[in-house]
Each structure stands twice: as C-alpha cells, then as structure tokens.
Amino acid sequence: MNTIKGLFLLLTMFAFQINLAQKDGYWDKTRATSEEITVSARERIIIKTQDFPEGTTEVVFRITLLDKNQQMAGSLVSVLKAIPDPTGISQGSAGAVFILSKISGDDKCKYAIFSSADLATKYKENGKTENACLVQDTPVSKDAKLLSTDKSACMKSNSSNLWFGFESKNWIMNQKVVLEVVPWVDNKLSRGWTAENRKSIIDQCKTSNLAQKMSNSDDFCVCILDKIQSKYKYKEFQKLLAVERAKAFKDFGNSCFGESTLSSAVYEDLRKQAASLSKQGKPGEAITKLATIINDNKANALDYNAIGNNYILTKQYGKAIKFLKEGEKLDESELLIKLNLAHAYLLNDNYSTAKSIYKEYQYQNVTDSLSWTEKIKQDFEIFKKVGIENDDFKRVLKLFN
C-alpha cells in the first residue's frame, strides 16, 4: 500500500512540474510542412519548409522513409494534438519516440538541415555538410527531433525557413521520403514584441515629460509597455502615424500614472529633491521642482510654503507673497506659512504688515519644539548667509525683548 501511495505521489509531483513548465503558445498546424517526395538513387535533394510564423521558438520535425505503396499511419500534426507544448517532447527520449512514425521502410538516408538557401544549394552541389546546423551522418529509416531557439543553431538565425537536404543511400532503387515540420508559436512573441522592440518602447518612454519627473521611471515605463503590447502587435504600432503613437503614449502614460502608487511617489520624490536642492544653495532649481507639483494640482500647504521660502531666498518677494497666500488658503493654521509671509512683507518694504504678523504669533511654536521667535532668529541668519541684508531685522528682534 505504501508503495502505491509513494508512486501516486511521485506521479502527481511529476505532472505538477510539467504543468509549471508548460509554455504559452500553440502548434501552428496551418503553417506545417508536409512533403512526400521521391529521391532517386544516389541523388541529393533539398526541401524548403513553409514560412514559420512570427514568434516561432521551436519546431518539431519527423522524417520517415516508406517502402513502395506504404502510407503514413498518422500525420505528425495529429500526433501533436496529444502534446500540449514542446516541453512534453524535450523532457526526454520518450517524447521523441512518441512522435516517430509507426511505420517505415527498409530504406535509409542521411540528412542535413541548413538555415539559408545558399548553404543548402552548395550542399546539393557538393554534398558537404560543414555549414549545416544539424547533420545526421548515420543513415536512418526514420527520425524525429525538436529544434528550439534555446538549444539549436538552426533556430538562432533570423530566417523564417529551414532547408532539409536528403541524400539517398540506395544505389539502385528510388526512395520515398516523408518530411513533416510543425512550428511552435509563442503567443507573446507572435505579436512581434521581441526584446529589442520592447527596449525601444522603454527608451522612448523614458524621454517623456512624466517619466522625467521620476527619479526611477522603470515601473512606469514597463506599465506603458504592457498596455501597448496588449492593444497592438508591434507591426501595427509601427504603422501608426507619429501623432497617433504620441497620443497612445500620452493616454497610456496618464492611465499608468493614475492607476498606481506612481503618482504619490513621484510628487513625494519631487519634494525631497526640492528640499535637497534648497539645502545645497540652489533655490532656483528647487522652485522648478515645486512648480511641477503645483502646476499638476498636487500641492499641499507645505509645498506652497516651500516655494514661497525659495522665492524669498532668490529675492523674488512679490512671487513669494503670491504663493504663500495660496498656501494660507489651504491651511490657515500653518504658522510656517505665516512666518514666511511676514518675512516676504518685511523684505518687500512693508514693515507695518510684517510687524502685525510677527507680533500676532510671538507666543506660539511653529513646530512642537521650535518657538516662533527662535525660528525668526534662525531665518534671519540664513538670509544673511545668502546675502539678504535688511536694517529692519534688528527692529523685528527688538519686538520680542
């Protein structure tokens, strides 16, 4: 009983591994090659396969030599109905044996496979196989193999065909050879989205305005790529007019930007960049980052405070007042905005308005641990360091003595 249970468990695990390994695609039976040809004694012939569809990653072929009047018991296409994907063939010799013809004649032949018409033509002329991507030097009456882009040189060229060369080993009688070739098409690759093509979309995305707002735009651009791949085949996308492609990028970009956490992450990143630039003594660059947040209608009260502070540091006091007042509308209780407004009025030669604000909040804290008056002293020191001098600084400080 234990032996039966153990065997059942082993088979279950094996089936599970096969399911995990299964590939997403299909055997393209409409583009299968099925040729039954006669090879004259001591003759070499070439058979070109049907064009492989875009996205072909594997092909399985079967070669069968038949005696006179023999017929195939079942086509390769019908056999492949029982094999859901190429992994069922490539897992071992059992798969190859399964797709071998049930019958074959006594005759045998050698064969070679070539990846171009020129190489195949030379083989037909001289019989040399050094340029073949696969050679069967031992004469066989039947054979079957899987060729994949991962392992076979035959599938690594950009050609959409293969050329099979046969050489009869019968010195007296003609031979009847049946060649069957069926391509396996990867669903994703069949849409033309090769690694190179996908990279071109990613590269184009990274030059967009939205992507340039991000310190890391990889996730954003992959999202756009996924949406483009889902809607268009690569050739379809390339045939769009330039304005149509631009609109697709814009629409998919807005969708990706809005449907994920990218939006909040981008603006938080812009805030961090602005704060860092301001500390580095680059208030003008900080203003540019903050302006992006404001123009996109994503600003909060502290964003308006930050841009107002940077406008003060660049001596643009009128603009500082304008943005600080906008921030005040969002949060009337934010004392950092009130204080920067007082600074902007003071430096803009409006001492009376500045004085009323300074006095109104002098007994409050701007943060949980920093008093209003201490913050004023800190700000005045910063102003002096960047070259902003004003005789009224002393007058303001005297208000709190």
mmCIF file of C-alpha atoms in Angstrom:
data_model
loop_
_atom_site.group_PDB
_atom_site.id
_atom_site.type_symbol
_atom_site.label_atom_id
_atom_site.label_comp_id
_atom_site.label_asym_id
_atom_site.label_seq_id
_atom_site.Cartn_x
_atom_site.Cartn_y
_atom_site.Cartn_z
ATOM 1 C CA MET A 1 0.000 0.000 0.000
ATOM 2 C CA ASN A 2 2.821 2.383 0.904
ATOM 3 C CA THR A 3 4.477 1.628 -2.417
ATOM 4 C CA ILE A 4 1.285 2.553 -4.295
ATOM 5 C CA LYS A 5 0.933 5.774 -2.320
ATOM 6 C CA GLY A 6 4.545 6.669 -2.983
ATOM 7 C CA LEU A 7 4.158 6.014 -6.708
ATOM 8 C CA PHE A 8 0.985 8.116 -6.818
ATOM 9 C CA LEU A 9 2.758 10.993 -5.048
ATOM 10 C CA LEU A 10 5.700 10.776 -7.450
ATOM 11 C CA LEU A 11 3.396 10.859 -10.483
ATOM 12 C CA THR A 12 1.482 13.812 -9.019
ATOM 13 C CA MET A 13 4.692 15.757 -8.457
ATOM 14 C CA PHE A 14 5.885 14.931 -11.971
ATOM 15 C CA ALA A 15 2.607 16.125 -13.505
ATOM 16 C CA PHE A 16 2.783 19.308 -11.416
ATOM 17 C CA GLN A 17 6.315 20.034 -12.663
ATOM 18 C CA ILE A 18 5.215 19.526 -16.251
ATOM 19 C CA ASN A 19 2.312 21.960 -15.787
ATOM 20 C CA LEU A 20 4.656 24.562 -14.325
ATOM 21 C CA ALA A 21 6.982 24.162 -17.284
ATOM 22 C CA GLN A 22 4.280 24.456 -19.935
ATOM 23 C CA LYS A 23 4.686 27.301 -22.366
ATOM 24 C CA ASP A 24 2.009 29.701 -23.540
ATOM 25 C CA GLY A 25 1.622 29.081 -27.268
ATOM 26 C CA TYR A 26 0.339 26.671 -29.898
ATOM 27 C CA TRP A 27 1.372 24.281 -32.647
ATOM 28 C CA ASP A 28 0.693 26.149 -35.900
ATOM 29 C CA LYS A 29 -0.841 23.404 -37.979
ATOM 30 C CA THR A 30 -1.769 25.761 -40.830
ATOM 31 C CA ARG A 31 1.892 26.570 -41.439
ATOM 32 C CA ALA A 32 3.094 22.964 -41.055
ATOM 33 C CA THR A 33 5.232 21.427 -43.791
ATOM 34 C CA SER A 34 4.200 18.014 -45.102
ATOM 35 C CA GLU A 35 6.114 16.783 -48.140
ATOM 36 C CA GLU A 36 6.235 13.303 -49.624
ATOM 37 C CA ILE A 37 8.952 13.156 -52.229
ATOM 38 C CA THR A 38 10.843 10.516 -54.171
ATOM 39 C CA VAL A 39 14.624 10.536 -54.030
ATOM 40 C CA SER A 40 16.320 8.904 -56.957
ATOM 41 C CA ALA A 41 19.180 6.508 -56.391
ATOM 42 C CA ARG A 42 22.395 8.315 -55.328
ATOM 43 C CA GLU A 43 20.614 11.688 -55.561
ATOM 44 C CA ARG A 44 20.631 14.685 -53.194
ATOM 45 C CA ILE A 45 17.538 16.869 -52.862
ATOM 46 C CA ILE A 46 16.547 19.984 -50.916
ATOM 47 C CA ILE A 47 13.152 20.664 -49.296
ATOM 48 C CA LYS A 48 12.311 24.134 -48.048
ATOM 49 C CA THR A 49 9.842 24.382 -45.174
ATOM 50 C CA GLN A 50 6.761 26.572 -45.161
ATOM 51 C CA ASP A 51 7.393 30.072 -43.779
ATOM 52 C CA PHE A 52 7.472 29.974 -39.997
ATOM 53 C CA PRO A 53 5.072 32.469 -38.391
ATOM 54 C CA GLU A 54 6.389 35.322 -36.298
ATOM 55 C CA GLY A 55 7.026 34.149 -32.758
ATOM 56 C CA THR A 56 8.214 30.638 -33.693
ATOM 57 C CA THR A 57 10.500 29.416 -30.908
ATOM 58 C CA GLU A 58 10.568 25.663 -31.638
ATOM 59 C CA VAL A 59 9.900 23.312 -34.486
ATOM 60 C CA VAL A 60 9.415 19.574 -34.328
ATOM 61 C CA PHE A 61 10.180 17.532 -37.429
ATOM 62 C CA ARG A 62 9.689 13.919 -38.409
ATOM 63 C CA ILE A 63 11.365 12.083 -41.254
ATOM 64 C CA THR A 64 10.021 8.726 -42.438
ATOM 65 C CA LEU A 65 11.212 6.534 -45.316
ATOM 66 C CA LEU A 66 8.459 4.361 -46.770
ATOM 67 C CA ASP A 67 8.591 1.241 -48.882
ATOM 68 C CA LYS A 68 6.673 1.176 -52.114
ATOM 69 C CA ASN A 69 2.904 1.602 -51.654
ATOM 70 C CA GLN A 70 3.242 2.215 -47.873
ATOM 71 C CA GLN A 71 1.115 5.019 -46.426
ATOM 72 C CA MET A 72 1.618 7.041 -43.231
ATOM 73 C CA ALA A 73 -0.369 5.673 -40.295
ATOM 74 C CA GLY A 74 -0.932 9.144 -38.819
ATOM 75 C CA SER A 75 0.317 12.632 -39.544
ATOM 76 C CA LEU A 76 2.672 14.491 -37.208
ATOM 77 C CA VAL A 77 0.029 17.192 -36.761
ATOM 78 C CA SER A 78 -2.432 14.642 -35.397
ATOM 79 C CA VAL A 79 0.213 13.207 -33.062
ATOM 80 C CA LEU A 80 0.996 16.651 -31.657
ATOM 81 C CA LYS A 81 -2.592 17.072 -30.518
ATOM 82 C CA ALA A 82 -1.628 14.882 -27.590
ATOM 83 C CA ILE A 83 1.367 17.058 -26.672
ATOM 84 C CA PRO A 84 0.242 20.467 -25.309
ATOM 85 C CA ASP A 85 3.621 22.176 -25.674
ATOM 86 C CA PRO A 86 7.269 21.481 -26.622
ATOM 87 C CA THR A 87 8.289 20.633 -23.046
ATOM 88 C CA GLY A 88 6.445 17.348 -23.464
ATOM 89 C CA ILE A 89 8.872 16.444 -26.242
ATOM 90 C CA SER A 90 12.065 17.920 -24.835
ATOM 91 C CA GLN A 91 11.808 16.246 -21.413
ATOM 92 C CA GLY A 92 13.410 13.058 -22.678
ATOM 93 C CA SER A 93 13.765 10.385 -25.307
ATOM 94 C CA ALA A 94 10.230 9.144 -24.638
ATOM 95 C CA GLY A 95 8.794 12.237 -26.270
ATOM 96 C CA ALA A 96 10.914 11.750 -29.377
ATOM 97 C CA VAL A 97 9.972 8.093 -29.607
ATOM 98 C CA PHE A 98 6.307 9.038 -29.313
ATOM 99 C CA ILE A 99 6.386 11.246 -32.395
ATOM 100 C CA LEU A 100 8.252 8.725 -34.536
ATOM 101 C CA SER A 101 6.255 7.194 -37.347
ATOM 102 C CA LYS A 102 4.649 3.867 -36.507
ATOM 103 C CA ILE A 103 5.878 2.515 -39.800
ATOM 104 C CA SER A 104 8.873 2.954 -42.022
ATOM 105 C CA GLY A 105 10.521 1.109 -44.826
ATOM 106 C CA ASP A 106 13.794 -0.749 -45.004
ATOM 107 C CA ASP A 107 15.478 2.069 -46.940
ATOM 108 C CA LYS A 108 17.694 4.574 -45.182
ATOM 109 C CA CYS A 109 19.059 8.013 -45.921
ATOM 110 C CA LYS A 110 21.283 10.693 -44.478
ATOM 111 C CA TYR A 111 20.043 14.234 -43.995
ATOM 112 C CA ALA A 112 21.271 17.683 -43.016
ATOM 113 C CA ILE A 113 19.486 20.914 -42.112
ATOM 114 C CA PHE A 114 20.538 24.368 -43.304
ATOM 115 C CA SER A 115 19.494 27.858 -42.224
ATOM 116 C CA SER A 116 19.793 29.520 -45.646
ATOM 117 C CA ALA A 117 19.052 28.726 -49.273
ATOM 118 C CA ASP A 118 22.669 29.405 -50.334
ATOM 119 C CA LEU A 119 24.093 26.870 -47.887
ATOM 120 C CA ALA A 120 21.513 24.308 -48.941
ATOM 121 C CA THR A 121 22.289 24.839 -52.634
ATOM 122 C CA LYS A 122 26.010 24.273 -52.042
ATOM 123 C CA TYR A 123 25.205 21.051 -50.200
ATOM 124 C CA LYS A 124 23.158 19.824 -53.151
ATOM 125 C CA GLU A 125 26.090 20.548 -55.450
ATOM 126 C CA ASN A 126 28.952 19.043 -53.438
ATOM 127 C CA GLY A 127 27.399 17.046 -50.586
ATOM 128 C CA LYS A 128 29.463 18.859 -47.938
ATOM 129 C CA THR A 129 27.729 19.401 -44.603
ATOM 130 C CA GLU A 130 30.204 21.527 -42.627
ATOM 131 C CA ASN A 131 27.873 24.538 -42.887
ATOM 132 C CA ALA A 132 24.785 22.631 -41.761
ATOM 133 C CA CYS A 133 23.188 23.462 -38.418
ATOM 134 C CA LEU A 134 22.306 19.782 -37.894
ATOM 135 C CA VAL A 135 23.738 16.671 -39.576
ATOM 136 C CA GLN A 136 22.554 13.071 -39.442
ATOM 137 C CA ASP A 137 25.540 11.161 -40.826
ATOM 138 C CA THR A 138 24.308 7.714 -39.891
ATOM 139 C CA PRO A 139 21.654 6.568 -42.378
ATOM 140 C CA VAL A 140 18.228 6.215 -40.765
ATOM 141 C CA SER A 141 14.818 4.936 -41.831
ATOM 142 C CA LYS A 142 13.017 7.346 -39.503
ATOM 143 C CA ASP A 143 13.894 10.194 -37.165
ATOM 144 C CA ALA A 144 12.221 12.927 -35.109
ATOM 145 C CA LYS A 145 13.659 15.890 -33.236
ATOM 146 C CA LEU A 146 12.716 19.133 -31.549
ATOM 147 C CA LEU A 147 14.687 22.234 -32.513
ATOM 148 C CA SER A 148 14.452 25.251 -30.173
ATOM 149 C CA THR A 149 15.830 28.766 -30.150
ATOM 150 C CA ASP A 150 17.425 27.993 -26.780
ATOM 151 C CA LYS A 151 19.472 24.991 -27.863
ATOM 152 C CA SER A 152 19.619 24.621 -31.627
ATOM 153 C CA ALA A 153 21.787 26.608 -34.023
ATOM 154 C CA CYS A 154 19.125 26.001 -36.676
ATOM 155 C CA MET A 155 16.707 28.287 -34.816
ATOM 156 C CA LYS A 156 19.141 31.045 -33.867
ATOM 157 C CA SER A 157 19.274 32.680 -37.287
ATOM 158 C CA ASN A 158 16.764 35.307 -38.365
ATOM 159 C CA SER A 159 15.496 33.086 -41.166
ATOM 160 C CA SER A 160 11.814 32.167 -41.235
ATOM 161 C CA ASN A 161 12.541 28.859 -43.016
ATOM 162 C CA LEU A 162 14.731 25.795 -42.803
ATOM 163 C CA TRP A 163 16.133 23.753 -45.685
ATOM 164 C CA PHE A 164 16.323 19.964 -45.347
ATOM 165 C CA GLY A 165 18.856 18.187 -47.527
ATOM 166 C CA PHE A 166 18.480 14.450 -48.169
ATOM 167 C CA GLU A 167 20.957 12.035 -49.694
ATOM 168 C CA SER A 168 19.743 8.628 -50.805
ATOM 169 C CA LYS A 169 21.837 5.667 -49.660
ATOM 170 C CA ASN A 170 20.080 3.305 -52.017
ATOM 171 C CA TRP A 171 22.350 2.782 -55.005
ATOM 172 C CA ILE A 172 19.734 1.046 -57.126
ATOM 173 C CA MET A 173 16.143 1.922 -56.206
ATOM 174 C CA ASN A 174 14.321 5.195 -55.637
ATOM 175 C CA GLN A 175 13.289 6.136 -52.072
ATOM 176 C CA LYS A 176 10.092 7.699 -50.797
ATOM 177 C CA VAL A 177 10.761 10.254 -48.047
ATOM 178 C CA VAL A 178 8.087 11.930 -45.954
ATOM 179 C CA LEU A 179 9.132 15.174 -44.223
ATOM 180 C CA GLU A 180 6.839 16.815 -41.675
ATOM 181 C CA VAL A 181 7.716 20.039 -39.836
ATOM 182 C CA VAL A 182 5.402 21.771 -37.367
ATOM 183 C CA PRO A 183 6.307 25.127 -35.739
ATOM 184 C CA TRP A 184 5.507 26.054 -32.145
ATOM 185 C CA VAL A 185 4.454 29.705 -31.805
ATOM 186 C CA ASP A 186 4.961 31.645 -28.573
ATOM 187 C CA ASN A 187 1.835 33.750 -28.007
ATOM 188 C CA LYS A 188 3.706 36.843 -26.814
ATOM 189 C CA LEU A 189 6.447 36.712 -29.432
ATOM 190 C CA SER A 190 3.879 36.107 -32.173
ATOM 191 C CA ARG A 191 2.817 39.724 -31.673
ATOM 192 C CA GLY A 192 6.294 40.854 -32.685
ATOM 193 C CA TRP A 193 7.400 42.136 -29.297
ATOM 194 C CA THR A 194 10.991 40.943 -29.267
ATOM 195 C CA ALA A 195 13.399 42.062 -26.527
ATOM 196 C CA GLU A 196 14.840 44.676 -28.885
ATOM 197 C CA ASN A 197 11.407 46.026 -29.802
ATOM 198 C CA ARG A 198 10.324 46.209 -26.165
ATOM 199 C CA LYS A 199 13.519 48.065 -25.272
ATOM 200 C CA SER A 200 12.808 50.665 -27.969
ATOM 201 C CA ILE A 201 9.447 51.444 -26.319
ATOM 202 C CA ILE A 202 11.043 51.683 -22.861
ATOM 203 C CA ASP A 203 13.730 54.046 -24.196
ATOM 204 C CA GLN A 204 11.111 56.242 -25.853
ATOM 205 C CA CYS A 205 9.031 56.301 -22.666
ATOM 206 C CA LYS A 206 11.970 57.497 -20.576
ATOM 207 C CA THR A 207 12.152 60.702 -22.656
ATOM 208 C CA SER A 208 8.531 61.639 -21.850
ATOM 209 C CA ASN A 209 7.664 64.517 -19.532
ATOM 210 C CA LEU A 210 6.032 62.239 -16.971
ATOM 211 C CA ALA A 211 8.984 59.866 -16.847
ATOM 212 C CA GLN A 212 11.444 62.715 -16.427
ATOM 213 C CA LYS A 213 9.641 63.798 -13.262
ATOM 214 C CA MET A 214 10.644 60.497 -11.675
ATOM 215 C CA SER A 215 13.977 59.579 -10.176
ATOM 216 C CA ASN A 216 13.270 55.983 -11.282
ATOM 217 C CA SER A 217 10.799 55.565 -14.140
ATOM 218 C CA ASP A 218 11.274 51.815 -14.749
ATOM 219 C CA ASP A 219 7.920 50.671 -13.306
ATOM 220 C CA PHE A 220 6.087 53.479 -15.074
ATOM 221 C CA CYS A 221 7.593 52.649 -18.477
ATOM 222 C CA VAL A 222 7.002 48.909 -18.054
ATOM 223 C CA CYS A 223 3.339 49.690 -17.337
ATOM 224 C CA ILE A 224 3.088 51.655 -20.603
ATOM 225 C CA LEU A 225 4.846 48.853 -22.500
ATOM 226 C CA ASP A 226 2.388 46.265 -21.143
ATOM 227 C CA LYS A 227 -0.590 48.343 -22.268
ATOM 228 C CA ILE A 228 0.867 48.910 -25.748
ATOM 229 C CA GLN A 229 1.671 45.201 -26.127
ATOM 230 C CA SER A 230 -1.855 44.262 -25.082
ATOM 231 C CA LYS A 231 -3.519 46.558 -27.610
ATOM 232 C CA TYR A 232 -1.153 46.383 -30.587
ATOM 233 C CA LYS A 233 1.054 43.964 -32.413
ATOM 234 C CA TYR A 234 4.479 45.534 -32.919
ATOM 235 C CA LYS A 235 3.987 45.995 -36.660
ATOM 236 C CA GLU A 236 0.551 47.550 -36.051
ATOM 237 C CA PHE A 237 2.052 50.015 -33.589
ATOM 238 C CA GLN A 238 4.832 50.932 -36.023
ATOM 239 C CA LYS A 239 2.286 51.634 -38.770
ATOM 240 C CA LEU A 240 0.527 54.273 -36.664
ATOM 241 C CA LEU A 241 1.105 57.892 -37.620
ATOM 242 C CA ALA A 242 3.555 59.795 -35.428
ATOM 243 C CA VAL A 243 0.713 61.782 -33.826
ATOM 244 C CA GLU A 244 -1.210 58.550 -33.157
ATOM 245 C CA ARG A 245 1.808 56.960 -31.457
ATOM 246 C CA ALA A 246 2.334 60.126 -29.399
ATOM 247 C CA LYS A 247 -1.316 60.059 -28.298
ATOM 248 C CA ALA A 248 -1.034 56.371 -27.367
ATOM 249 C CA PHE A 249 1.997 57.127 -25.197
ATOM 250 C CA LYS A 250 0.187 60.044 -23.569
ATOM 251 C CA ASP A 251 -3.053 58.143 -22.908
ATOM 252 C CA PHE A 252 -1.326 55.027 -21.584
ATOM 253 C CA GLY A 253 1.029 57.209 -19.548
ATOM 254 C CA ASN A 254 -1.840 59.037 -17.879
ATOM 255 C CA SER A 255 -3.535 55.713 -17.187
ATOM 256 C CA CYS A 256 -0.421 54.160 -15.628
ATOM 257 C CA PHE A 257 0.261 57.326 -13.670
ATOM 258 C CA GLY A 258 -3.231 57.481 -12.222
ATOM 259 C CA GLU A 259 -3.993 53.819 -11.558
ATOM 260 C CA SER A 260 -0.966 53.051 -9.399
ATOM 261 C CA THR A 261 1.029 54.438 -6.495
ATOM 262 C CA LEU A 262 3.331 56.103 -9.002
ATOM 263 C CA SER A 263 1.564 59.452 -8.715
ATOM 264 C CA SER A 264 2.075 59.974 -4.975
ATOM 265 C CA ALA A 265 5.578 58.522 -5.145
ATOM 266 C CA VAL A 266 6.569 60.932 -7.914
ATOM 267 C CA TYR A 267 5.415 64.030 -6.076
ATOM 268 C CA GLU A 268 6.982 62.893 -2.822
ATOM 269 C CA ASP A 269 10.228 62.389 -4.708
ATOM 270 C CA LEU A 270 9.962 65.907 -6.175
ATOM 271 C CA ARG A 271 9.510 67.312 -2.656
ATOM 272 C CA LYS A 272 12.640 65.521 -1.462
ATOM 273 C CA GLN A 273 14.596 66.762 -4.458
ATOM 274 C CA ALA A 274 13.435 70.341 -3.855
ATOM 275 C CA ALA A 275 14.398 70.214 -0.172
ATOM 276 C CA SER A 276 17.824 68.823 -1.040
ATOM 277 C CA LEU A 277 18.421 71.486 -3.710
ATOM 278 C CA SER A 278 17.417 74.251 -1.311
ATOM 279 C CA LYS A 279 19.884 72.964 1.312
ATOM 280 C CA GLN A 280 22.593 72.875 -1.359
ATOM 281 C CA GLY A 281 22.048 76.563 -2.030
ATOM 282 C CA LYS A 282 20.146 76.015 -5.289
ATOM 283 C CA PRO A 283 16.757 77.639 -4.596
ATOM 284 C CA GLY A 284 16.103 78.312 -8.275
ATOM 285 C CA GLU A 285 16.254 74.600 -9.099
ATOM 286 C CA ALA A 286 14.145 73.832 -6.040
ATOM 287 C CA ILE A 287 11.483 76.240 -7.329
ATOM 288 C CA THR A 288 11.332 74.304 -10.622
ATOM 289 C CA LYS A 289 10.638 71.028 -8.808
ATOM 290 C CA LEU A 290 7.964 72.563 -6.589
ATOM 291 C CA ALA A 291 6.352 74.355 -9.523
ATOM 292 C CA THR A 292 5.784 70.957 -11.174
ATOM 293 C CA ILE A 293 3.788 69.785 -8.156
ATOM 294 C CA ILE A 294 1.766 72.996 -8.075
ATOM 295 C CA ASN A 295 1.082 73.035 -11.823
ATOM 296 C CA ASP A 296 -0.178 69.445 -11.618
ATOM 297 C CA ASN A 297 -2.626 70.479 -8.851
ATOM 298 C CA LYS A 298 -0.960 68.104 -6.393
ATOM 299 C CA ALA A 299 0.399 70.701 -3.943
ATOM 300 C CA ASN A 300 -0.401 70.898 -0.245
ATOM 301 C CA ALA A 301 0.055 73.870 2.085
ATOM 302 C CA LEU A 302 3.667 72.984 2.882
ATOM 303 C CA ASP A 303 4.515 72.857 -0.836
ATOM 304 C CA TYR A 304 3.338 76.459 -1.147
ATOM 305 C CA ASN A 305 5.346 77.329 1.948
ATOM 306 C CA ALA A 306 8.462 75.703 0.468
ATOM 307 C CA ILE A 307 8.197 77.510 -2.863
ATOM 308 C CA GLY A 308 7.491 80.800 -1.053
ATOM 309 C CA ASN A 309 10.608 80.316 1.080
ATOM 310 C CA ASN A 310 12.730 79.632 -2.018
ATOM 311 C CA TYR A 311 11.344 82.714 -3.750
ATOM 312 C CA ILE A 312 12.441 84.716 -0.703
ATOM 313 C CA LEU A 313 15.933 83.232 -0.974
ATOM 314 C CA THR A 314 16.064 84.326 -4.636
ATOM 315 C CA LYS A 315 14.809 87.824 -3.674
ATOM 316 C CA GLN A 316 11.540 87.415 -5.600
ATOM 317 C CA TYR A 317 9.388 88.762 -2.782
ATOM 318 C CA GLY A 318 6.258 89.510 -4.796
ATOM 319 C CA LYS A 319 6.078 85.921 -6.047
ATOM 320 C CA ALA A 320 6.781 84.656 -2.541
ATOM 321 C CA ILE A 321 3.768 86.585 -1.206
ATOM 322 C CA LYS A 322 1.544 85.299 -4.025
ATOM 323 C CA PHE A 323 2.301 81.595 -3.380
ATOM 324 C CA LEU A 324 2.306 81.907 0.401
ATOM 325 C CA LYS A 325 -1.186 83.395 0.265
ATOM 326 C CA GLU A 326 -2.311 80.405 -1.838
ATOM 327 C CA GLY A 327 -0.901 78.112 0.806
ATOM 328 C CA GLU A 328 -2.658 80.074 3.513
ATOM 329 C CA LYS A 329 -5.988 79.312 1.836
ATOM 330 C CA LEU A 330 -5.247 75.586 2.156
ATOM 331 C CA ASP A 331 -4.267 75.736 5.819
ATOM 332 C CA GLU A 332 -4.996 78.891 7.791
ATOM 333 C CA SER A 333 -3.305 77.440 10.898
ATOM 334 C CA GLU A 334 0.104 76.683 9.388
ATOM 335 C CA LEU A 335 2.478 79.077 11.177
ATOM 336 C CA LEU A 336 5.422 78.372 8.880
ATOM 337 C CA ILE A 337 3.402 79.998 6.084
ATOM 338 C CA LYS A 338 2.505 82.952 8.379
ATOM 339 C CA LEU A 339 6.144 83.468 9.278
ATOM 340 C CA ASN A 340 7.380 83.360 5.694
ATOM 341 C CA LEU A 341 4.635 85.807 4.747
ATOM 342 C CA ALA A 342 5.930 88.178 7.427
ATOM 343 C CA HIS A 343 9.488 87.779 6.047
ATOM 344 C CA ALA A 344 8.299 88.440 2.484
ATOM 345 C CA TYR A 345 6.368 91.592 3.506
ATOM 346 C CA LEU A 346 9.360 92.820 5.521
ATOM 347 C CA LEU A 347 11.814 92.351 2.648
ATOM 348 C CA ASN A 348 9.290 93.840 0.225
ATOM 349 C CA ASP A 349 9.383 97.136 2.223
ATOM 350 C CA ASN A 350 6.074 96.571 4.013
ATOM 351 C CA TYR A 351 7.237 96.698 7.615
ATOM 352 C CA SER A 352 3.850 97.513 9.134
ATOM 353 C CA THR A 353 2.141 94.418 7.699
ATOM 354 C CA ALA A 354 5.115 92.264 8.626
ATOM 355 C CA LYS A 355 5.143 93.666 12.178
ATOM 356 C CA SER A 356 1.490 92.824 12.786
ATOM 357 C CA ILE A 357 2.106 89.175 11.788
ATOM 358 C CA TYR A 358 5.309 88.924 13.849
ATOM 359 C CA LYS A 359 3.515 90.232 16.939
ATOM 360 C CA GLU A 360 0.343 88.171 16.494
ATOM 361 C CA TYR A 361 2.049 84.787 16.828
ATOM 362 C CA GLN A 362 5.029 85.651 19.034
ATOM 363 C CA TYR A 363 3.910 83.386 21.903
ATOM 364 C CA GLN A 364 3.342 80.282 19.761
ATOM 365 C CA ASN A 365 5.558 77.488 18.446
ATOM 366 C CA VAL A 366 5.981 76.889 14.719
ATOM 367 C CA THR A 367 6.671 73.195 15.447
ATOM 368 C CA ASP A 368 6.334 71.039 18.525
ATOM 369 C CA SER A 369 9.791 72.065 19.732
ATOM 370 C CA LEU A 370 10.668 75.326 17.953
ATOM 371 C CA SER A 371 9.326 78.684 19.124
ATOM 372 C CA TRP A 372 8.176 81.483 16.845
ATOM 373 C CA THR A 373 10.928 83.856 17.976
ATOM 374 C CA GLU A 374 13.680 81.233 17.714
ATOM 375 C CA LYS A 375 12.604 80.414 14.178
ATOM 376 C CA ILE A 376 12.768 84.137 13.263
ATOM 377 C CA LYS A 377 16.369 84.313 14.524
ATOM 378 C CA GLN A 378 17.306 81.188 12.530
ATOM 379 C CA ASP A 379 15.715 82.543 9.327
ATOM 380 C CA PHE A 380 17.455 85.918 9.619
ATOM 381 C CA GLU A 381 20.819 84.141 9.951
ATOM 382 C CA ILE A 382 20.078 82.114 6.813
ATOM 383 C CA PHE A 383 19.110 85.302 4.932
ATOM 384 C CA LYS A 384 22.409 86.948 5.894
ATOM 385 C CA LYS A 385 24.381 83.901 4.668
ATOM 386 C CA VAL A 386 22.817 84.137 1.199
ATOM 387 C CA GLY A 387 23.377 87.897 1.014
ATOM 388 C CA ILE A 388 19.952 89.173 2.047
ATOM 389 C CA GLU A 389 20.513 92.132 4.386
ATOM 390 C CA ASN A 390 17.845 94.431 5.868
ATOM 391 C CA ASP A 391 18.075 97.105 8.574
ATOM 392 C CA ASP A 392 14.631 96.084 9.842
ATOM 393 C CA PHE A 393 15.934 92.697 11.049
ATOM 394 C CA LYS A 394 17.105 94.383 14.296
ATOM 395 C CA ARG A 395 13.770 96.227 14.658
ATOM 396 C CA VAL A 396 11.881 92.939 14.418
ATOM 397 C CA LEU A 397 14.084 91.224 17.008
ATOM 398 C CA LYS A 398 13.569 94.107 19.421
ATOM 399 C CA LEU A 399 9.818 93.429 19.303
ATOM 400 C CA PHE A 400 10.390 90.315 21.407
ATOM 401 C CA ASN A 401 12.750 91.716 24.043
#
